[in-house]
Coordinates of C-alpha atoms and ligand atoms in Angstrom, one line a residue:
Chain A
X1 CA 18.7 11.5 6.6
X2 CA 22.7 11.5 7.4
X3 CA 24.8 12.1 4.5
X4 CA 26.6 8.9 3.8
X5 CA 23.1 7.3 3.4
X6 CA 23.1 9.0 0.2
X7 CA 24.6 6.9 -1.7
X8 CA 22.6 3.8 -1.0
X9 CA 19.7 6.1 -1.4
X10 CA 20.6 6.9 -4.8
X11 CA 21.0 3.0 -5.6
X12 CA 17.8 1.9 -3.6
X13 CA 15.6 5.0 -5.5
X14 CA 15.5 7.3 -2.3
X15 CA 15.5 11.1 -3.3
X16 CA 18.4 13.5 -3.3
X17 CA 18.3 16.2 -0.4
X18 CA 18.2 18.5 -2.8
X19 CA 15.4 17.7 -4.6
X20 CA 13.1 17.4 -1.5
X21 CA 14.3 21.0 -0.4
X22 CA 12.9 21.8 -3.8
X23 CA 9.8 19.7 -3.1
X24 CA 9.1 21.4 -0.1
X25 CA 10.0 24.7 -0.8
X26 CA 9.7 25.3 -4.3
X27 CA 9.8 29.0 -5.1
X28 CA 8.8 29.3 -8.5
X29 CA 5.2 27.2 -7.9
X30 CA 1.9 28.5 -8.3
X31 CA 0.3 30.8 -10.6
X32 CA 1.3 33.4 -12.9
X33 CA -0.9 36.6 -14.0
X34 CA -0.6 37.1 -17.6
X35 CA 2.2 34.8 -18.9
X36 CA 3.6 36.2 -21.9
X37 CA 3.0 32.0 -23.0
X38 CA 2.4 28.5 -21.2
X39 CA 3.4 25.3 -21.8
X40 CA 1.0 22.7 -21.4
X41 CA 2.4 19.0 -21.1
X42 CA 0.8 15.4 -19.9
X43 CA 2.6 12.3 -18.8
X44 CA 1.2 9.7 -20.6
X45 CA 3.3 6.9 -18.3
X46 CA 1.2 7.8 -14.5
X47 CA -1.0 10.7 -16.0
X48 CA 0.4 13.7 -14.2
X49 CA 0.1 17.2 -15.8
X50 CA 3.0 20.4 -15.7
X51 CA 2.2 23.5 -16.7
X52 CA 5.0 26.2 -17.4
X53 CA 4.4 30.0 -17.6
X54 CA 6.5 31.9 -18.9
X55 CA 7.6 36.1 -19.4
X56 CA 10.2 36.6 -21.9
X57 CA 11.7 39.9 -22.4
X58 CA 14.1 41.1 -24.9
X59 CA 14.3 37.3 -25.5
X60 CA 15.3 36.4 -22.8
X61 CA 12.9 34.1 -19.6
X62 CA 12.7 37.1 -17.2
X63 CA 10.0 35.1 -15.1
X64 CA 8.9 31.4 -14.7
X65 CA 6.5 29.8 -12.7
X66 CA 5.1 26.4 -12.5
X67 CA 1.6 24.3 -12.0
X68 CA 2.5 20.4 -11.6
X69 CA 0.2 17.9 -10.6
X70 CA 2.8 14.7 -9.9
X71 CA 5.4 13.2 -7.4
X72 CA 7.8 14.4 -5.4
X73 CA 10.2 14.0 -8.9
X74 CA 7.7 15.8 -10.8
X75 CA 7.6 19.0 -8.4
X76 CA 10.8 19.0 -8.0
X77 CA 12.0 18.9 -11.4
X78 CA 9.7 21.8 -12.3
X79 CA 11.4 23.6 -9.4
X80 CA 14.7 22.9 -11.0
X81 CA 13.2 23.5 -14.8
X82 CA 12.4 27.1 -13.4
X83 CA 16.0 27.9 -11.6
X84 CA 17.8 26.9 -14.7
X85 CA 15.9 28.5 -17.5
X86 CA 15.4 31.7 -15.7
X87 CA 17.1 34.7 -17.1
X88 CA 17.9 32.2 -19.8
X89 CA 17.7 33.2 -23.5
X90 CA 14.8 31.2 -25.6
X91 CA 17.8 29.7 -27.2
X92 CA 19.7 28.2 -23.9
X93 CA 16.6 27.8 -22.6
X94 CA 15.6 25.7 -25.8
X95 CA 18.9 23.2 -24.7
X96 CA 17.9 22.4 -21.0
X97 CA 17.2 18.5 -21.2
X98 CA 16.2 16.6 -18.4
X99 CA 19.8 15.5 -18.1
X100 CA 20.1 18.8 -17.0
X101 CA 17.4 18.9 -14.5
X102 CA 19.0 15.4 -13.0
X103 CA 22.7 16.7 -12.8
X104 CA 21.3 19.8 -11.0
X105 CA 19.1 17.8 -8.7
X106 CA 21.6 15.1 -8.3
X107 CA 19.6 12.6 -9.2
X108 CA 16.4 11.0 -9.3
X109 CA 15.5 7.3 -8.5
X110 CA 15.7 5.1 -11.7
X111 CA 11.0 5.0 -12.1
X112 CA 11.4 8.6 -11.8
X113 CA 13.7 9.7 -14.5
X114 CA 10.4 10.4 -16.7
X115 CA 9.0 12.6 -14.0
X116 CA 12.3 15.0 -15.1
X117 CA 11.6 14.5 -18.8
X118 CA 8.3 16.2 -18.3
X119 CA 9.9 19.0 -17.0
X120 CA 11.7 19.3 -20.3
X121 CA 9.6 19.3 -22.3
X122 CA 7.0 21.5 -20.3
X123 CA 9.5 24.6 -20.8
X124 CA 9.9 23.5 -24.7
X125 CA 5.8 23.6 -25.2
X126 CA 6.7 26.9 -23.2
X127 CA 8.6 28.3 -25.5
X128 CA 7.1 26.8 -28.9
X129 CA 3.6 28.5 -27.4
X130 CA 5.6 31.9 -27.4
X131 CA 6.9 31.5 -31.1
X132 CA 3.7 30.8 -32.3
X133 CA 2.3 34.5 -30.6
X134 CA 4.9 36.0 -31.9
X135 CA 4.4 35.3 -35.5
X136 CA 0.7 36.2 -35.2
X137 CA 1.4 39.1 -33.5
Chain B
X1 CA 11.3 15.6 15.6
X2 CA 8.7 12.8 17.1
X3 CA 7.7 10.1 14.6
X4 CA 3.9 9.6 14.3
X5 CA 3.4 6.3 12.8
X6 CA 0.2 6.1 10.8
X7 CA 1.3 3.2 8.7
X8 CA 0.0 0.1 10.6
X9 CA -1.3 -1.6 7.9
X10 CA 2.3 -2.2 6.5
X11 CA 3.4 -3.4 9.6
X12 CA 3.4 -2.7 13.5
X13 CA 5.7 -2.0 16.2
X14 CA 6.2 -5.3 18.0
X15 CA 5.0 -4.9 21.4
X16 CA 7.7 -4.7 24.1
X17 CA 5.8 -7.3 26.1
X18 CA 6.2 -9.6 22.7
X19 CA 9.7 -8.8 22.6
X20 CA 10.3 -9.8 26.2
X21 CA 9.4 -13.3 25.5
X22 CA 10.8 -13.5 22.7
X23 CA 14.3 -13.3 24.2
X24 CA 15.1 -16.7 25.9
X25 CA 14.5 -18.1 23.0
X26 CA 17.4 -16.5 21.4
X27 CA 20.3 -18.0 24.3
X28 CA 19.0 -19.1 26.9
X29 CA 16.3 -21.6 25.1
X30 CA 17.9 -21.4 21.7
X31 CA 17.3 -25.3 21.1
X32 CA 16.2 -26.8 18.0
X33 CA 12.4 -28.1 18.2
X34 CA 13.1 -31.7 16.8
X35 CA 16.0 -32.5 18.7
X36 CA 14.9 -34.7 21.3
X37 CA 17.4 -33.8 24.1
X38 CA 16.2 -31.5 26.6
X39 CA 17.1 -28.6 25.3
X40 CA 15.1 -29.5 22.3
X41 CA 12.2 -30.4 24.2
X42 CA 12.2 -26.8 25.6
X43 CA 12.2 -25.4 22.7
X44 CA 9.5 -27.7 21.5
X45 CA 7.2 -27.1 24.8
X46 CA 7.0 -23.2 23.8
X47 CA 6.4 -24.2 20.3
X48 CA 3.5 -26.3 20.5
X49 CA 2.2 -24.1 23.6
X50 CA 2.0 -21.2 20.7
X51 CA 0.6 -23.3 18.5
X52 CA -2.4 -24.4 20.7
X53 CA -2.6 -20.5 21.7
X54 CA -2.9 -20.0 18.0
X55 CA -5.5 -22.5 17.0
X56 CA -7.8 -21.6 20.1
X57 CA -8.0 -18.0 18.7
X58 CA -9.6 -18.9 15.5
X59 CA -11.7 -21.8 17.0
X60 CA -9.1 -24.6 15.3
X61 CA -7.4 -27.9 16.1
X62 CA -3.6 -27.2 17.4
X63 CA -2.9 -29.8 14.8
X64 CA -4.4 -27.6 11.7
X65 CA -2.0 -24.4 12.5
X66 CA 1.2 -25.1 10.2
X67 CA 3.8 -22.5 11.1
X68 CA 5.6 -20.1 8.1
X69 CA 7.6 -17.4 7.3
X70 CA 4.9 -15.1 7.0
X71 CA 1.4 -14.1 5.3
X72 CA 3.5 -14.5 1.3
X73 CA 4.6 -17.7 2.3
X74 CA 1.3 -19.0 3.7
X75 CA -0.8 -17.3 0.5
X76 CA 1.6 -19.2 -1.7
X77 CA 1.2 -22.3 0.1
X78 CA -2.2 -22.1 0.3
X79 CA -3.0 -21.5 -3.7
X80 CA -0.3 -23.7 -5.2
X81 CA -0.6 -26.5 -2.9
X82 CA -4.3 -27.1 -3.5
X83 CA -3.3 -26.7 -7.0
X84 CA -1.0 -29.2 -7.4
X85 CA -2.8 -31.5 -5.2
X86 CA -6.3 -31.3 -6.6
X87 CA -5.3 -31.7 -10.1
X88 CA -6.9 -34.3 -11.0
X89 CA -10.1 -32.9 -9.9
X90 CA -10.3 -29.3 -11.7
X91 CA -8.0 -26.5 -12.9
X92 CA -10.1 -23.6 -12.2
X93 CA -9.7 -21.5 -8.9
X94 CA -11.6 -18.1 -8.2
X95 CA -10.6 -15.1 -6.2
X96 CA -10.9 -11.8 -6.2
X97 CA -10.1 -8.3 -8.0
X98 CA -8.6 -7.0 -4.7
X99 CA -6.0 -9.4 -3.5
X100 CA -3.0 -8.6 -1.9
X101 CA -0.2 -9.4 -4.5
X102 CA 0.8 -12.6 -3.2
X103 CA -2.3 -14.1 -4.3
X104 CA -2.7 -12.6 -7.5
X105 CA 0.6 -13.3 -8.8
X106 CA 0.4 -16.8 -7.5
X107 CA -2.4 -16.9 -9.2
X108 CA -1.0 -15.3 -12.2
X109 CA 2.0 -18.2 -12.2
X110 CA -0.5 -20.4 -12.3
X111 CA -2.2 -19.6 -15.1
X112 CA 1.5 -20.2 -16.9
X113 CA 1.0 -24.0 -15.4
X114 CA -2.3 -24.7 -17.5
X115 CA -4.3 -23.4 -14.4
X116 CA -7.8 -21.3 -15.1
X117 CA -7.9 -18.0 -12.9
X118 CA -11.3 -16.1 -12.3
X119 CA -11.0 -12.5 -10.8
X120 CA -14.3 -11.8 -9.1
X121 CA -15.3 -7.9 -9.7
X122 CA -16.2 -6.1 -6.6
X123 CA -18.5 -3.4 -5.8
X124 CA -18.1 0.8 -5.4
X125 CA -17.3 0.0 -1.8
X126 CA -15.1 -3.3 -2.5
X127 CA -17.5 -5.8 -1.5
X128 CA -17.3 -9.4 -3.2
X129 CA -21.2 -10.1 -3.4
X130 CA -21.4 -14.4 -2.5
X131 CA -23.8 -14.9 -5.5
X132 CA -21.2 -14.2 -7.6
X133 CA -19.1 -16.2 -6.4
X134 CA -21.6 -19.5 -6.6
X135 CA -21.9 -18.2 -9.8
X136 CA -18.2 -18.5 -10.9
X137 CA -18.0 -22.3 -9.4
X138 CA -17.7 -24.8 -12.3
X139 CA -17.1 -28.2 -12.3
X140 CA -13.3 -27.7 -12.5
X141 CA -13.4 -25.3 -9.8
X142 CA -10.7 -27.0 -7.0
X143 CA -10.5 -23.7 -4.8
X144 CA -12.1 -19.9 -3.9
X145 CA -9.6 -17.5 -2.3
X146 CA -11.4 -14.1 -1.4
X147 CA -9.0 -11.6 1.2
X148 CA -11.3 -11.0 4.7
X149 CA -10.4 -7.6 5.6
X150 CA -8.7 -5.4 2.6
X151 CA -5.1 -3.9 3.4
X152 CA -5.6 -0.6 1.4
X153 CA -9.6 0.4 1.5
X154 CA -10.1 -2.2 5.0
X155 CA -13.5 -3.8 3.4
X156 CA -14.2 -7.0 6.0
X157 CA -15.9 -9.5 3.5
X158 CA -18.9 -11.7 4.7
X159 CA -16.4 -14.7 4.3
X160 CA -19.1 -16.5 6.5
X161 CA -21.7 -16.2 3.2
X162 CA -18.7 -16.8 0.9
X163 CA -17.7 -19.7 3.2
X164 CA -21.2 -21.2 3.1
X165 CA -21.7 -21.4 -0.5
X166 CA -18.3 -22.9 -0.9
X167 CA -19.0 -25.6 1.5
X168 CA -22.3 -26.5 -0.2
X169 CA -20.5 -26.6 -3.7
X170 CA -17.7 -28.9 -1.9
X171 CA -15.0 -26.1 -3.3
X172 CA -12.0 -25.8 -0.5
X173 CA -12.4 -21.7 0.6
X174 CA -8.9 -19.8 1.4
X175 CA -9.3 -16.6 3.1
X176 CA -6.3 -14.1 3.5
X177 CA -7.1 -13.2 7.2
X178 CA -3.5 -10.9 7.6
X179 CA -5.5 -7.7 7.9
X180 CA -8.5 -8.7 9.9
X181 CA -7.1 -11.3 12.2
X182 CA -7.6 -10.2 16.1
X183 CA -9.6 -7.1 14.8
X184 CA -12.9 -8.9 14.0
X185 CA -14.0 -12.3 14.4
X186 CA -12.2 -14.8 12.8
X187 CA -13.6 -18.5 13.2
X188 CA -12.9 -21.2 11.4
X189 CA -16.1 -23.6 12.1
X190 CA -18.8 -20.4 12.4
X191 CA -17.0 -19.3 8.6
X192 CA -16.6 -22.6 7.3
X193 CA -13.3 -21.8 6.5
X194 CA -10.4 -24.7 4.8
X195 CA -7.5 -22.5 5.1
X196 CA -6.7 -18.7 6.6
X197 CA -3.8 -16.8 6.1
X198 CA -2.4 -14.9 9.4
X199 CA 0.7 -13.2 10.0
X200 CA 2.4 -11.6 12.9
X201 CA 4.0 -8.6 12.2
X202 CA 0.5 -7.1 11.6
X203 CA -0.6 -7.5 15.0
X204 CA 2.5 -6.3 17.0
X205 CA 4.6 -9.5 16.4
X206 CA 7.3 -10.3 14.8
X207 CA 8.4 -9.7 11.1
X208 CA 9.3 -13.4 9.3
X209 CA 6.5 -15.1 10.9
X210 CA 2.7 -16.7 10.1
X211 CA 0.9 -19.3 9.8
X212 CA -1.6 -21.6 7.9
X213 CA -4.8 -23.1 9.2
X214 CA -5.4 -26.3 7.1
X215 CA -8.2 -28.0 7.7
X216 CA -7.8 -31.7 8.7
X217 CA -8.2 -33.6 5.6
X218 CA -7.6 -31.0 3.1
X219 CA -5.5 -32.4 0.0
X220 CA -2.4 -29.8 0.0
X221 CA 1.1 -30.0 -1.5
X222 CA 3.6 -28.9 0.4
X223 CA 5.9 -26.3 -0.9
X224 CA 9.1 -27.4 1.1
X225 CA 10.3 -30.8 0.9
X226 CA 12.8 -31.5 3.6
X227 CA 12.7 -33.4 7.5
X228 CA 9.2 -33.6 7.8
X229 CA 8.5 -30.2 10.3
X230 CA 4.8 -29.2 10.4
X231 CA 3.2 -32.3 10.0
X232 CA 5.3 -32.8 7.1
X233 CA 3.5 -29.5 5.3
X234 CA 6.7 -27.7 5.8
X235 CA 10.2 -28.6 6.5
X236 CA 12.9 -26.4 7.9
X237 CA 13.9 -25.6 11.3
X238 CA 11.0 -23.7 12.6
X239 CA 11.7 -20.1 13.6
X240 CA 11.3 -20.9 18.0
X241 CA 11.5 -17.4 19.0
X242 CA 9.9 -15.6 16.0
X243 CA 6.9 -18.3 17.0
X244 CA 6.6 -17.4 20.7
X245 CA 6.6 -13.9 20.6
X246 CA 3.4 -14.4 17.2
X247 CA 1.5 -16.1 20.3
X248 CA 2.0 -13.6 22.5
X249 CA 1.2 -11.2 20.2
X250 CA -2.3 -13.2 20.0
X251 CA -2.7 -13.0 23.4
X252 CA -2.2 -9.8 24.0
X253 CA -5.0 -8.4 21.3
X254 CA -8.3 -7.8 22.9
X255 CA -11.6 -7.0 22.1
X256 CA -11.1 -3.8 23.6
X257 CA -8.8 -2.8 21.3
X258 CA -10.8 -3.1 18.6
X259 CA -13.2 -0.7 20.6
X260 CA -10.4 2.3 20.7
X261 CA -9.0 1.7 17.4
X262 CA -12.6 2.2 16.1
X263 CA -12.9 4.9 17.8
X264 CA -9.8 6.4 17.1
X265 CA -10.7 5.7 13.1
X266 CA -13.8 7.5 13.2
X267 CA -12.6 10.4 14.8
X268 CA -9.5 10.8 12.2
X269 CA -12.4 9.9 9.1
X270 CA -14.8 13.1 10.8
X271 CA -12.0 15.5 10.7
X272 CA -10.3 14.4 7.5
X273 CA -13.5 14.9 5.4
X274 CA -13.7 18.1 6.6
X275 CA -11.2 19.1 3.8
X276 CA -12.7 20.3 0.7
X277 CA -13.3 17.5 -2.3
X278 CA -11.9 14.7 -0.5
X279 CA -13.9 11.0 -0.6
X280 CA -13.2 7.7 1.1
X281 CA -12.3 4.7 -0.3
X282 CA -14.0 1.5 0.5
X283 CA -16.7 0.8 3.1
X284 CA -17.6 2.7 6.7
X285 CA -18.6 1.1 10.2
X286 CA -18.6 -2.2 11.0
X287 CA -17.6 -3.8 7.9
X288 CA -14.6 -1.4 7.6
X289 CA -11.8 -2.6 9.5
X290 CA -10.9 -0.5 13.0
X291 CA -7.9 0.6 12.2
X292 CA -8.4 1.2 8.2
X293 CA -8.5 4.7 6.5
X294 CA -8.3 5.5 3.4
X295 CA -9.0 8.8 1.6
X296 CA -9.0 10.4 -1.8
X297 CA -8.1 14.5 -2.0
X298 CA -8.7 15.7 -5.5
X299 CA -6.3 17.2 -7.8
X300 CA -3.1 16.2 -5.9
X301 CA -0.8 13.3 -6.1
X302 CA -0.6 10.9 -2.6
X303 CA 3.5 10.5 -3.3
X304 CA 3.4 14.0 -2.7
X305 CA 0.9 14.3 0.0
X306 CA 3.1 11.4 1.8
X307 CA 6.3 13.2 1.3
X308 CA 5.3 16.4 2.9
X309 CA 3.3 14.0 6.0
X310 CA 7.2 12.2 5.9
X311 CA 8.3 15.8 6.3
X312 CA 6.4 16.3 9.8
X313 CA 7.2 13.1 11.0
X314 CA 4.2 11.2 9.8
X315 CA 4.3 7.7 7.9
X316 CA 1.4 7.1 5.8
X317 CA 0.8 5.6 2.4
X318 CA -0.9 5.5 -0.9
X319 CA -2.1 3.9 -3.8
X320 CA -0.9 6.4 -6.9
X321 CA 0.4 5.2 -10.0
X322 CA 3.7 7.1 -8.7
X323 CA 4.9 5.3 -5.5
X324 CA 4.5 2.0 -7.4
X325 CA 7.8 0.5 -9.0
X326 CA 5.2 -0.5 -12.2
X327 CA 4.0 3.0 -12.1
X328 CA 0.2 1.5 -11.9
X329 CA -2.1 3.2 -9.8
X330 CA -3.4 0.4 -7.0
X331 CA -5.3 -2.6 -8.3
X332 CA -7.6 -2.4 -5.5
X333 CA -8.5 1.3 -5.8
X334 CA -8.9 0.7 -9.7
X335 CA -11.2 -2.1 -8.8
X336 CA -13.8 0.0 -7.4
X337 CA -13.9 1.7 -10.4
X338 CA -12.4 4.6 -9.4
X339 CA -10.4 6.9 -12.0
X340 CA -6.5 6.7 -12.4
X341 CA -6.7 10.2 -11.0
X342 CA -8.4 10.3 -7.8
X343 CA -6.4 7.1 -6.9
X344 CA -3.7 9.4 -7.2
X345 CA -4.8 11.3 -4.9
X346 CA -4.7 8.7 -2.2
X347 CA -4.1 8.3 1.2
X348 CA -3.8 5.4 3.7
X349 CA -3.6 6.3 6.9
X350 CA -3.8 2.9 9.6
X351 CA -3.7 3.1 13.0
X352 CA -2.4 0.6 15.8
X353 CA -3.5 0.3 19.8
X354 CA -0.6 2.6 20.3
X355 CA -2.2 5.4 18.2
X356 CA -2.7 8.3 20.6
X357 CA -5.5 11.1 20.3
X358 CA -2.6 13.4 20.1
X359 CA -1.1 11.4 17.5
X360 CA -4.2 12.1 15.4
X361 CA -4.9 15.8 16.0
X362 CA -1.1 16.5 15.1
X363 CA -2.4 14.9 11.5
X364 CA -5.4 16.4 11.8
X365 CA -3.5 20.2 12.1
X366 CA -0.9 19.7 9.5
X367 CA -3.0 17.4 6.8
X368 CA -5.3 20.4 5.5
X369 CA -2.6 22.7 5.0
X370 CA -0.4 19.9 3.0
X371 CA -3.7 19.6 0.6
X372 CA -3.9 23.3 0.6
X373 CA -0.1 24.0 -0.8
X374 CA -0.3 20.8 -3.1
X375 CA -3.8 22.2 -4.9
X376 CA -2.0 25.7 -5.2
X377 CA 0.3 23.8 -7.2
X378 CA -2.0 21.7 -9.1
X379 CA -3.0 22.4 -12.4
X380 CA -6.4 20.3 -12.5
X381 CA -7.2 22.3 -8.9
X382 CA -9.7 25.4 -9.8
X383 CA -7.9 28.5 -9.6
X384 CA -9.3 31.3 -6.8
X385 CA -7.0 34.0 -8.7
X386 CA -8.7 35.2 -11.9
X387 CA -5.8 35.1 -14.5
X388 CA -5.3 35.0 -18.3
X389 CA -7.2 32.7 -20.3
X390 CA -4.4 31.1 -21.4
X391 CA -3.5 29.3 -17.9
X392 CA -6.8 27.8 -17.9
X393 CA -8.8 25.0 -20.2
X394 CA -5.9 22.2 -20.3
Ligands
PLP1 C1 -3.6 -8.8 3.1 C2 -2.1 -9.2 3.2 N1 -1.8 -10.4 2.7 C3 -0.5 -10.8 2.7 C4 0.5 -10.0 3.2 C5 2.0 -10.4 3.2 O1 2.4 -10.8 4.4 P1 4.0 -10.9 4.8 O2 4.5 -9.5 4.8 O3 4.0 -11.5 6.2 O4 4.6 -11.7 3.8 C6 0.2 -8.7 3.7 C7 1.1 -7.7 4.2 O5 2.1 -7.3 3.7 C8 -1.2 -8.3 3.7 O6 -1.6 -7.1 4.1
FES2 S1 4.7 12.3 -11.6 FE1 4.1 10.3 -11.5 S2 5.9 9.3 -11.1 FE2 6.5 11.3 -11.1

């Protein structure tokens, strides 16, 4: 699509070229083998499902992968979720909001800013999943 | 990158032989139809010509075909007018589960004007069984409106059965014909039908443009009030050119299109199912119509499925809660009581006369790798990689 459509696109609820690069070649989908933890979250608006695997080392997101069942907004916010946090501190990584994942993707069409939130809070069930290891252990 | 259009059942390419005589009637015969020099009269000559073209192919009177804006504007029509004008007689009206939206939120306005609004159920393959619909007629009943051939799972109603109780229960029958008409047989007097619904830019016409068969001494209120056009059912200046080239769109449709398209369909269904965990939605053969597919792959989403088709250069459609603006997954899918999540997964692919083999192979190569990448993404798909317990058991 040419450039200067973009604009109307983002009015009319079109997606940004960014986020269907990410759509269609998302780097960070697919399984990991033994996550260090995993966030599990649902979307209770159209029922999709993101799940977030994480490795943390020294305290710090060394490794992220995704499993997203959802829209073109929901696989592509995962990709984004997964470019920001990694090499991330827990802590920085704690602070990514789907404001975030919408600046970086430029933006999302208006029915699909949930698809983002998702994303969001994937990587926090992420992270509150590692926490909760880590005391045990 | 060549486009491979697989979205018919949103609307066609108008055929370049429609377009062609469509044209004079943009300079050359640009007169208005009631003006009653002779450059109205020419204009009027090609309208009432399409209008006989259009009655003949659904076994009507020319006088019965009232001319609109399109298949919204003839649905409306057709439900509020025999509202308001059968008042006095009843409030109640039936339809169906399945209805294109124009119905149903006609019929869900009226409801906000003191108006009683049954919505048949329909069966696994979306069938509207005519006992039930005898079955729903009351004494208020004042009309039945049941869709003929579905535009997301293509089920062709017996409208002739639906058509024959009405008429022995003296209830006025509307059938929303936009799918089906020209692609199976559509007839009036063999259907026992009061009004149909047909539009043009589903059968390689025109966008803008449809019409309404009323049957001659059906009570109906028109929705336009203005100089009297249509037999006085609906003013404004009617659309000449838009008009000529729906005819010709009529008269171009043949039986032996129906032939390739069903062909075509039935090769794309064989070699679609041949992906792992994948269904069909709505009914097969005859009663399905020819150029209707309509498929659901589990554990992925069908915005995403379309997206990556898009990608290739291939327009299709689908039913999950996350193309729609409401975020609902299709009324019709969730009708056949199918789950939320395998109407995610869904896929309508339609085909037109212009649909080539090629066309469909080129789907047929790229489709099963699209489902394959989208499962290795899914969550809810079974893993083949043996991995810690904790990815598992969402
Ligand atoms: C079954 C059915 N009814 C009505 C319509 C609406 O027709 P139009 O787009 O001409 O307003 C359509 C197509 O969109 C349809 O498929
Ligand atoms: S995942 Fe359903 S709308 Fe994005």
């Amino acid at each position: 699509m040419p450039n200067n459509a973009s604009n109307i696109q983002s009015k009319q609820g079109g997606y940004s070229r960014k986020a269907l690069d990410y759509f269609k070649n998302p780097k960070h989908a697919g399984e990991m083998k033994n996550p260090d933890a995993t966030g599990k979250v649902g979307n209770p608006t159209c029922g999709d499902v993101m799940h977030i695997f994480i490795k943390v080392k020294d305290n710090k997101i060394t490794d992220i992968k995704f499993k997203t069942f959802g829209c073109v907004a929901a696989i592509s916010s995962s990709e984004a979720l997964c470019v920001l946090a990694k090499g991330k501190t827990l802590e920085q990584a704690e602070k990514i909001s789907n404001q975030d994942i919408l600046e970086h993707l430029g933006w999302l069409p208006p029915v699909k800013i949930h698809c983002s939130v998702l994303g969001a809070e994937g990587l926090k069930d992420a992270i509150k999943d590692f926490r909760e290891k880590h005391k045990k252990a | 990158m060549k486009t491979i259009y697989l979205d018919n059942g949103a609307t066609t390419m108008a055929d370049p032989k429609v377009i062609e005589a469509m044209k004079p009637y943009f300079d050359d015969k640009f007169g208005n139809a009631s003006s009653t020099h002779h450059k109205g009269q020419e204009a009027k000559m090609a309208l009432e010509e399409a209008r006989e073209t259009i009655a003949k192919s659904i076994g009507a009177r020319y006088d019965e075909i009232i001319f609109t804006s399109g298949g919204t504007e003839s649905n409306n029509f057709a439900v509020k007018g025999i509202a308001f004008a059968n008042k006095s007689k009843g409030n109640h009206i039936i339809t169906t589960k399945i209805e294109h939206d124009c119905i149903l939120n006609a019929c869900k306005w009226l409801e906000t004007q003191g108006f009683k609004v049954t919505y048949l159920d329909v069966d696994k393959e979306g069938f509207v069984d005519p006992k039930q619909v005898e079955k729903a007629i009351t004494k208020q009943t004042i009309l039945v409106s049941v869709i003929h051939g579905n535009n997301e799972i293509g089920t062709i109603q017996d409208i002739r059965a639906i058509g024959e109780v009405c008429r022995k229960k003296e209830i006025i029958f509307h059938t929303d014909a936009c799918q089906s008409y020209t692609k199976t047989l559509l007839d009036v007097k063999k259907q026992s039908l009061d009004l149909v619904t047909i539009n043009s830019h589903k059968i390689h016409g025109p966008k803008g443009v449809g019409a309404l068969y009323v049957r001659k001494g059906t009570k109906i209120t028109p929705l336009n009030h203005g100089g009297g056009h249509e037999f006085a059912l609906r003013s404004g200046t009617e659309n000449v050119s838009g008009i000529v080239g729906f005819a010709k769109a009529v008269k171009i449709a043949g039986s032996s299109h129906i032939k390739q398209m069903t062909k075509m369909r039935d090769y794309l269904f064989e070699n679609v199912l041949k992906i792992p965990d994948t269904a069909v939605n709505g009914s097969t053969g005859d009663r399905r119509l020819c150029n209707n597919a309509n498929f659901s792959f589990k554990y992925v989403e069908g915005e995403s499925i379309g997206a990556y088709l898009d990608a290739k250069g291939i327009c299709s459609s689908t039913g999950s809660a996350c193309s729609s603006h409401t975020l609902e997954p299709s009324h019709v899918l969730m009708a056949l009581g199918m789950d939320a999540e395998d109407a995610h997964g869904s896929l309508r692919l339609s085909i037109s006369r212009f649909t080539t083999k090629e066309e469909i192979d080129k789907l047929i190569e790229v489709l099963p790798g699209i489902i394959s990448k989208l499962r290795k993404m899914s969550p809810l798909a079974k893993s083949d990689t043996k991995d810690s317990a904790d990815s598992g058991g969402w």
